[in-house]
C-alpha cells in the first residue's frame, strides 16, 4: 500500500531528527510507524528549547499536511533555531515532492486569527 510506504519513509525521516514521535492510525489509535497517518512530536531546536507540538498528517488524496502553532516559525527568536526550523520545513517539502504528495504547511495560530474574523 502506498500510504504504508510514505508513512514508513516519513517516520524514518522524523526519527533521524531525534523527535519523540507519537504514531496514530486512521482511527486515532497508537500504531506502528508504517501504519500511521498522524505523526505528532515536539519540535526542539538546536538550542534545546522546546517550541511545542507539530503534527504531520498523510491525507487520502496524496496530501502531506503539517500543522504547527505560532510558537514555531514567527516566534522563534534564536537565529540558529529559526534556521533549523526553516531547513526542516524545506526537508518536509522536498520529502512530499519526492513522494508526489502535495505539501500543506499550516500555522494553526494564523488559521484561528482568520476564523475569528469571520
JSON list of C-alpha atoms in Angstrom, two decimals:
[
{"chain": "A", "resi": 1, "resn": "UNK", "atom": "CA", "xyz": [0.00, 0.00, 0.00]},
{"chain": "A", "resi": 2, "resn": "UNK", "atom": "CA", "xyz": [1.31, 3.46, -0.95]},
{"chain": "A", "resi": 3, "resn": "UNK", "atom": "CA", "xyz": [0.32, 5.02, 2.40]},
{"chain": "A", "resi": 4, "resn": "UNK", "atom": "CA", "xyz": [2.45, 2.45, 4.23]},
{"chain": "A", "resi": 5, "resn": "UNK", "atom": "CA", "xyz": [5.46, 3.42, 2.11]},
{"chain": "A", "resi": 6, "resn": "UNK", "atom": "CA", "xyz": [5.14, 7.16, 2.72]},
{"chain": "A", "resi": 7, "resn": "UNK", "atom": "CA", "xyz": [4.25, 6.55, 6.36]},
{"chain": "A", "resi": 8, "resn": "UNK", "atom": "CA", "xyz": [7.36, 4.47, 6.98]},
{"chain": "A", "resi": 9, "resn": "UNK", "atom": "CA", "xyz": [9.53, 6.90, 5.00]},
{"chain": "A", "resi": 10, "resn": "UNK", "atom": "CA", "xyz": [8.15, 9.86, 6.98]},
{"chain": "A", "resi": 11, "resn": "UNK", "atom": "CA", "xyz": [8.72, 8.02, 10.25]},
{"chain": "A", "resi": 12, "resn": "UNK", "atom": "CA", "xyz": [12.29, 7.27, 9.17]},
{"chain": "A", "resi": 13, "resn": "UNK", "atom": "CA", "xyz": [12.89, 10.95, 8.36]},
{"chain": "A", "resi": 14, "resn": "UNK", "atom": "CA", "xyz": [11.47, 12.16, 11.67]},
{"chain": "A", "resi": 15, "resn": "UNK", "atom": "CA", "xyz": [13.43, 9.57, 13.66]},
{"chain": "A", "resi": 16, "resn": "UNK", "atom": "CA", "xyz": [16.67, 10.97, 12.20]},
{"chain": "A", "resi": 17, "resn": "UNK", "atom": "CA", "xyz": [15.76, 14.28, 13.89]},
{"chain": "A", "resi": 18, "resn": "UNK", "atom": "CA", "xyz": [15.54, 12.55, 17.30]},
{"chain": "A", "resi": 19, "resn": "UNK", "atom": "CA", "xyz": [11.90, 13.56, 17.80]},
{"chain": "A", "resi": 20, "resn": "UNK", "atom": "CA", "xyz": [9.79, 11.63, 20.31]},
{"chain": "A", "resi": 21, "resn": "UNK", "atom": "CA", "xyz": [7.04, 10.73, 17.85]},
{"chain": "A", "resi": 22, "resn": "UNK", "atom": "CA", "xyz": [3.51, 9.53, 18.55]},
{"chain": "A", "resi": 23, "resn": "UNK", "atom": "CA", "xyz": [2.09, 7.46, 15.69]},
{"chain": "A", "resi": 24, "resn": "UNK", "atom": "CA", "xyz": [-1.69, 7.23, 15.18]},
{"chain": "A", "resi": 25, "resn": "UNK", "atom": "CA", "xyz": [-3.71, 5.28, 12.61]},
{"chain": "A", "resi": 26, "resn": "UNK", "atom": "CA", "xyz": [-6.82, 6.49, 10.78]},
{"chain": "A", "resi": 27, "resn": "UNK", "atom": "CA", "xyz": [-8.93, 5.67, 13.84]},
{"chain": "A", "resi": 28, "resn": "UNK", "atom": "CA", "xyz": [-6.69, 7.68, 16.17]},
{"chain": "A", "resi": 29, "resn": "UNK", "atom": "CA", "xyz": [-5.18, 4.62, 17.84]},
{"chain": "A", "resi": 30, "resn": "UNK", "atom": "CA", "xyz": [-1.49, 4.14, 18.56]},
{"chain": "A", "resi": 31, "resn": "UNK", "atom": "CA", "xyz": [0.14, 2.09, 15.83]},
{"chain": "A", "resi": 32, "resn": "UNK", "atom": "CA", "xyz": [3.40, 1.10, 14.16]},
{"chain": "A", "resi": 33, "resn": "UNK", "atom": "CA", "xyz": [5.17, 3.80, 12.11]},
{"chain": "A", "resi": 34, "resn": "UNK", "atom": "CA", "xyz": [4.37, 2.15, 8.77]},
{"chain": "A", "resi": 35, "resn": "UNK", "atom": "CA", "xyz": [0.64, 2.15, 9.56]},
{"chain": "A", "resi": 36, "resn": "UNK", "atom": "CA", "xyz": [0.45, 5.73, 10.82]},
{"chain": "A", "resi": 37, "resn": "UNK", "atom": "CA", "xyz": [-1.29, 8.63, 9.15]},
{"chain": "A", "resi": 38, "resn": "UNK", "atom": "CA", "xyz": [-0.71, 11.09, 12.01]},
{"chain": "A", "resi": 39, "resn": "UNK", "atom": "CA", "xyz": [2.74, 11.86, 13.41]},
{"chain": "A", "resi": 40, "resn": "UNK", "atom": "CA", "xyz": [2.94, 14.25, 16.34]},
{"chain": "A", "resi": 41, "resn": "UNK", "atom": "CA", "xyz": [6.07, 15.42, 18.09]},
{"chain": "A", "resi": 42, "resn": "UNK", "atom": "CA", "xyz": [7.55, 18.35, 19.95]},
{"chain": "A", "resi": 43, "resn": "UNK", "atom": "CA", "xyz": [9.97, 20.36, 17.84]},
{"chain": "A", "resi": 44, "resn": "UNK", "atom": "CA", "xyz": [13.13, 21.09, 19.78]},
{"chain": "A", "resi": 45, "resn": "UNK", "atom": "CA", "xyz": [15.62, 23.50, 18.29]},
{"chain": "A", "resi": 46, "resn": "UNK", "atom": "CA", "xyz": [19.41, 23.13, 18.32]},
{"chain": "A", "resi": 47, "resn": "UNK", "atom": "CA", "xyz": [19.45, 25.37, 21.42]},
{"chain": "A", "resi": 48, "resn": "UNK", "atom": "CA", "xyz": [17.48, 22.71, 23.28]},
{"chain": "A", "resi": 49, "resn": "UNK", "atom": "CA", "xyz": [14.37, 24.89, 23.56]},
{"chain": "A", "resi": 50, "resn": "UNK", "atom": "CA", "xyz": [11.09, 23.06, 23.07]},
{"chain": "A", "resi": 51, "resn": "UNK", "atom": "CA", "xyz": [8.86, 25.12, 20.75]},
{"chain": "A", "resi": 52, "resn": "UNK", "atom": "CA", "xyz": [5.82, 22.89, 21.09]},
{"chain": "A", "resi": 53, "resn": "UNK", "atom": "CA", "xyz": [3.94, 20.28, 19.16]},
{"chain": "A", "resi": 54, "resn": "UNK", "atom": "CA", "xyz": [3.89, 19.85, 15.41]},
{"chain": "A", "resi": 55, "resn": "UNK", "atom": "CA", "xyz": [1.70, 17.33, 13.59]},
{"chain": "A", "resi": 56, "resn": "UNK", "atom": "CA", "xyz": [2.17, 15.76, 10.15]},
{"chain": "A", "resi": 57, "resn": "UNK", "atom": "CA", "xyz": [-0.84, 14.06, 8.55]},
{"chain": "A", "resi": 58, "resn": "UNK", "atom": "CA", "xyz": [-0.72, 11.82, 5.50]},
{"chain": "A", "resi": 59, "resn": "UNK", "atom": "CA", "xyz": [-4.00, 12.53, 3.71]},
{"chain": "A", "resi": 60, "resn": "UNK", "atom": "CA", "xyz": [-6.04, 10.26, 1.47]},
{"chain": "A", "resi": 61, "resn": "UNK", "atom": "CA", "xyz": [-5.64, 12.47, -1.58]},
{"chain": "A", "resi": 62, "resn": "UNK", "atom": "CA", "xyz": [-1.84, 12.50, -1.76]},
{"chain": "A", "resi": 63, "resn": "UNK", "atom": "CA", "xyz": [-1.66, 15.40, 0.68]},
{"chain": "A", "resi": 64, "resn": "UNK", "atom": "CA", "xyz": [1.02, 15.77, 3.32]},
{"chain": "A", "resi": 65, "resn": "UNK", "atom": "CA", "xyz": [-0.40, 18.27, 5.78]},
{"chain": "A", "resi": 66, "resn": "UNK", "atom": "CA", "xyz": [1.72, 19.81, 8.50]},
{"chain": "A", "resi": 67, "resn": "UNK", "atom": "CA", "xyz": [0.27, 21.77, 11.41]},
{"chain": "A", "resi": 68, "resn": "UNK", "atom": "CA", "xyz": [2.13, 23.89, 13.95]},
{"chain": "A", "resi": 69, "resn": "UNK", "atom": "CA", "xyz": [1.47, 26.77, 16.30]},
{"chain": "A", "resi": 70, "resn": "UNK", "atom": "CA", "xyz": [2.69, 30.35, 16.34]},
{"chain": "A", "resi": 71, "resn": "UNK", "atom": "CA", "xyz": [5.45, 29.35, 18.73]},
{"chain": "A", "resi": 72, "resn": "UNK", "atom": "CA", "xyz": [7.11, 27.74, 15.69]},
{"chain": "A", "resi": 73, "resn": "UNK", "atom": "CA", "xyz": [8.24, 29.99, 12.88]},
{"chain": "A", "resi": 74, "resn": "UNK", "atom": "CA", "xyz": [7.30, 33.58, 13.59]},
{"chain": "A", "resi": 75, "resn": "UNK", "atom": "CA", "xyz": [8.04, 33.45, 17.32]},
{"chain": "A", "resi": 76, "resn": "UNK", "atom": "CA", "xyz": [11.43, 31.74, 17.20]},
{"chain": "A", "resi": 77, "resn": "UNK", "atom": "CA", "xyz": [13.97, 34.32, 18.29]},
{"chain": "A", "resi": 78, "resn": "UNK", "atom": "CA", "xyz": [17.17, 32.26, 18.36]},
{"chain": "A", "resi": 79, "resn": "UNK", "atom": "CA", "xyz": [18.74, 32.57, 14.86]},
{"chain": "A", "resi": 80, "resn": "UNK", "atom": "CA", "xyz": [20.11, 29.01, 14.91]},
{"chain": "A", "resi": 81, "resn": "UNK", "atom": "CA", "xyz": [16.73, 27.58, 15.93]},
{"chain": "A", "resi": 82, "resn": "UNK", "atom": "CA", "xyz": [14.93, 29.67, 13.30]},
{"chain": "A", "resi": 83, "resn": "UNK", "atom": "CA", "xyz": [17.33, 28.50, 10.60]},
{"chain": "A", "resi": 84, "resn": "UNK", "atom": "CA", "xyz": [16.90, 24.87, 11.71]},
{"chain": "A", "resi": 85, "resn": "UNK", "atom": "CA", "xyz": [13.09, 25.25, 11.64]},
{"chain": "A", "resi": 86, "resn": "UNK", "atom": "CA", "xyz": [13.05, 26.57, 8.08]},
{"chain": "A", "resi": 87, "resn": "UNK", "atom": "CA", "xyz": [15.52, 23.89, 6.96]},
{"chain": "A", "resi": 88, "resn": "UNK", "atom": "CA", "xyz": [13.21, 21.29, 8.48]},
{"chain": "A", "resi": 89, "resn": "UNK", "atom": "CA", "xyz": [10.22, 22.72, 6.60]},
{"chain": "A", "resi": 90, "resn": "UNK", "atom": "CA", "xyz": [12.25, 22.61, 3.40]},
{"chain": "A", "resi": 91, "resn": "UNK", "atom": "CA", "xyz": [13.15, 18.97, 4.06]},
{"chain": "A", "resi": 92, "resn": "UNK", "atom": "CA", "xyz": [9.48, 18.12, 4.52]},
{"chain": "A", "resi": 93, "resn": "UNK", "atom": "CA", "xyz": [8.60, 19.96, 1.32]},
{"chain": "A", "resi": 94, "resn": "UNK", "atom": "CA", "xyz": [11.28, 18.04, -0.58]},
{"chain": "A", "resi": 95, "resn": "UNK", "atom": "CA", "xyz": [10.05, 14.82, 1.00]},
{"chain": "A", "resi": 96, "resn": "UNK", "atom": "CA", "xyz": [6.48, 15.47, -0.16]},
{"chain": "A", "resi": 97, "resn": "UNK", "atom": "CA", "xyz": [7.65, 16.33, -3.68]},
{"chain": "A", "resi": 98, "resn": "UNK", "atom": "CA", "xyz": [9.77, 13.17, -3.87]},
{"chain": "A", "resi": 99, "resn": "UNK", "atom": "CA", "xyz": [6.72, 11.10, -2.91]},
{"chain": "A", "resi": 100, "resn": "UNK", "atom": "CA", "xyz": [4.46, 13.05, -5.30]},
{"chain": "A", "resi": 101, "resn": "UNK", "atom": "CA", "xyz": [2.40, 14.45, -2.45]},
{"chain": "A", "resi": 102, "resn": "UNK", "atom": "CA", "xyz": [1.06, 17.98, -2.12]},
{"chain": "A", "resi": 103, "resn": "UNK", "atom": "CA", "xyz": [2.71, 19.86, 0.74]},
{"chain": "A", "resi": 104, "resn": "UNK", "atom": "CA", "xyz": [0.46, 21.90, 3.03]},
{"chain": "A", "resi": 105, "resn": "UNK", "atom": "CA", "xyz": [2.18, 23.57, 6.00]},
{"chain": "A", "resi": 106, "resn": "UNK", "atom": "CA", "xyz": [-0.32, 25.39, 8.20]},
{"chain": "A", "resi": 107, "resn": "UNK", "atom": "CA", "xyz": [0.28, 27.72, 11.12]},
{"chain": "A", "resi": 108, "resn": "UNK", "atom": "CA", "xyz": [-2.86, 26.97, 13.12]},
{"chain": "A", "resi": 109, "resn": "UNK", "atom": "CA", "xyz": [-2.46, 30.21, 15.05]},
{"chain": "A", "resi": 110, "resn": "UNK", "atom": "CA", "xyz": [-2.90, 32.18, 11.83]},
{"chain": "A", "resi": 111, "resn": "UNK", "atom": "CA", "xyz": [-5.85, 29.99, 10.83]},
{"chain": "A", "resi": 112, "resn": "UNK", "atom": "CA", "xyz": [-7.52, 30.76, 14.16]},
{"chain": "A", "resi": 113, "resn": "UNK", "atom": "CA", "xyz": [-6.95, 34.50, 13.65]},
{"chain": "A", "resi": 114, "resn": "UNK", "atom": "CA", "xyz": [-8.69, 34.38, 10.28]},
{"chain": "A", "resi": 115, "resn": "UNK", "atom": "CA", "xyz": [-11.50, 32.19, 11.60]},
{"chain": "A", "resi": 116, "resn": "UNK", "atom": "CA", "xyz": [-12.22, 34.62, 14.44]},
{"chain": "A", "resi": 117, "resn": "UNK", "atom": "CA", "xyz": [-12.57, 37.46, 11.92]},
{"chain": "A", "resi": 118, "resn": "UNK", "atom": "CA", "xyz": [-15.49, 35.70, 10.19]}
]
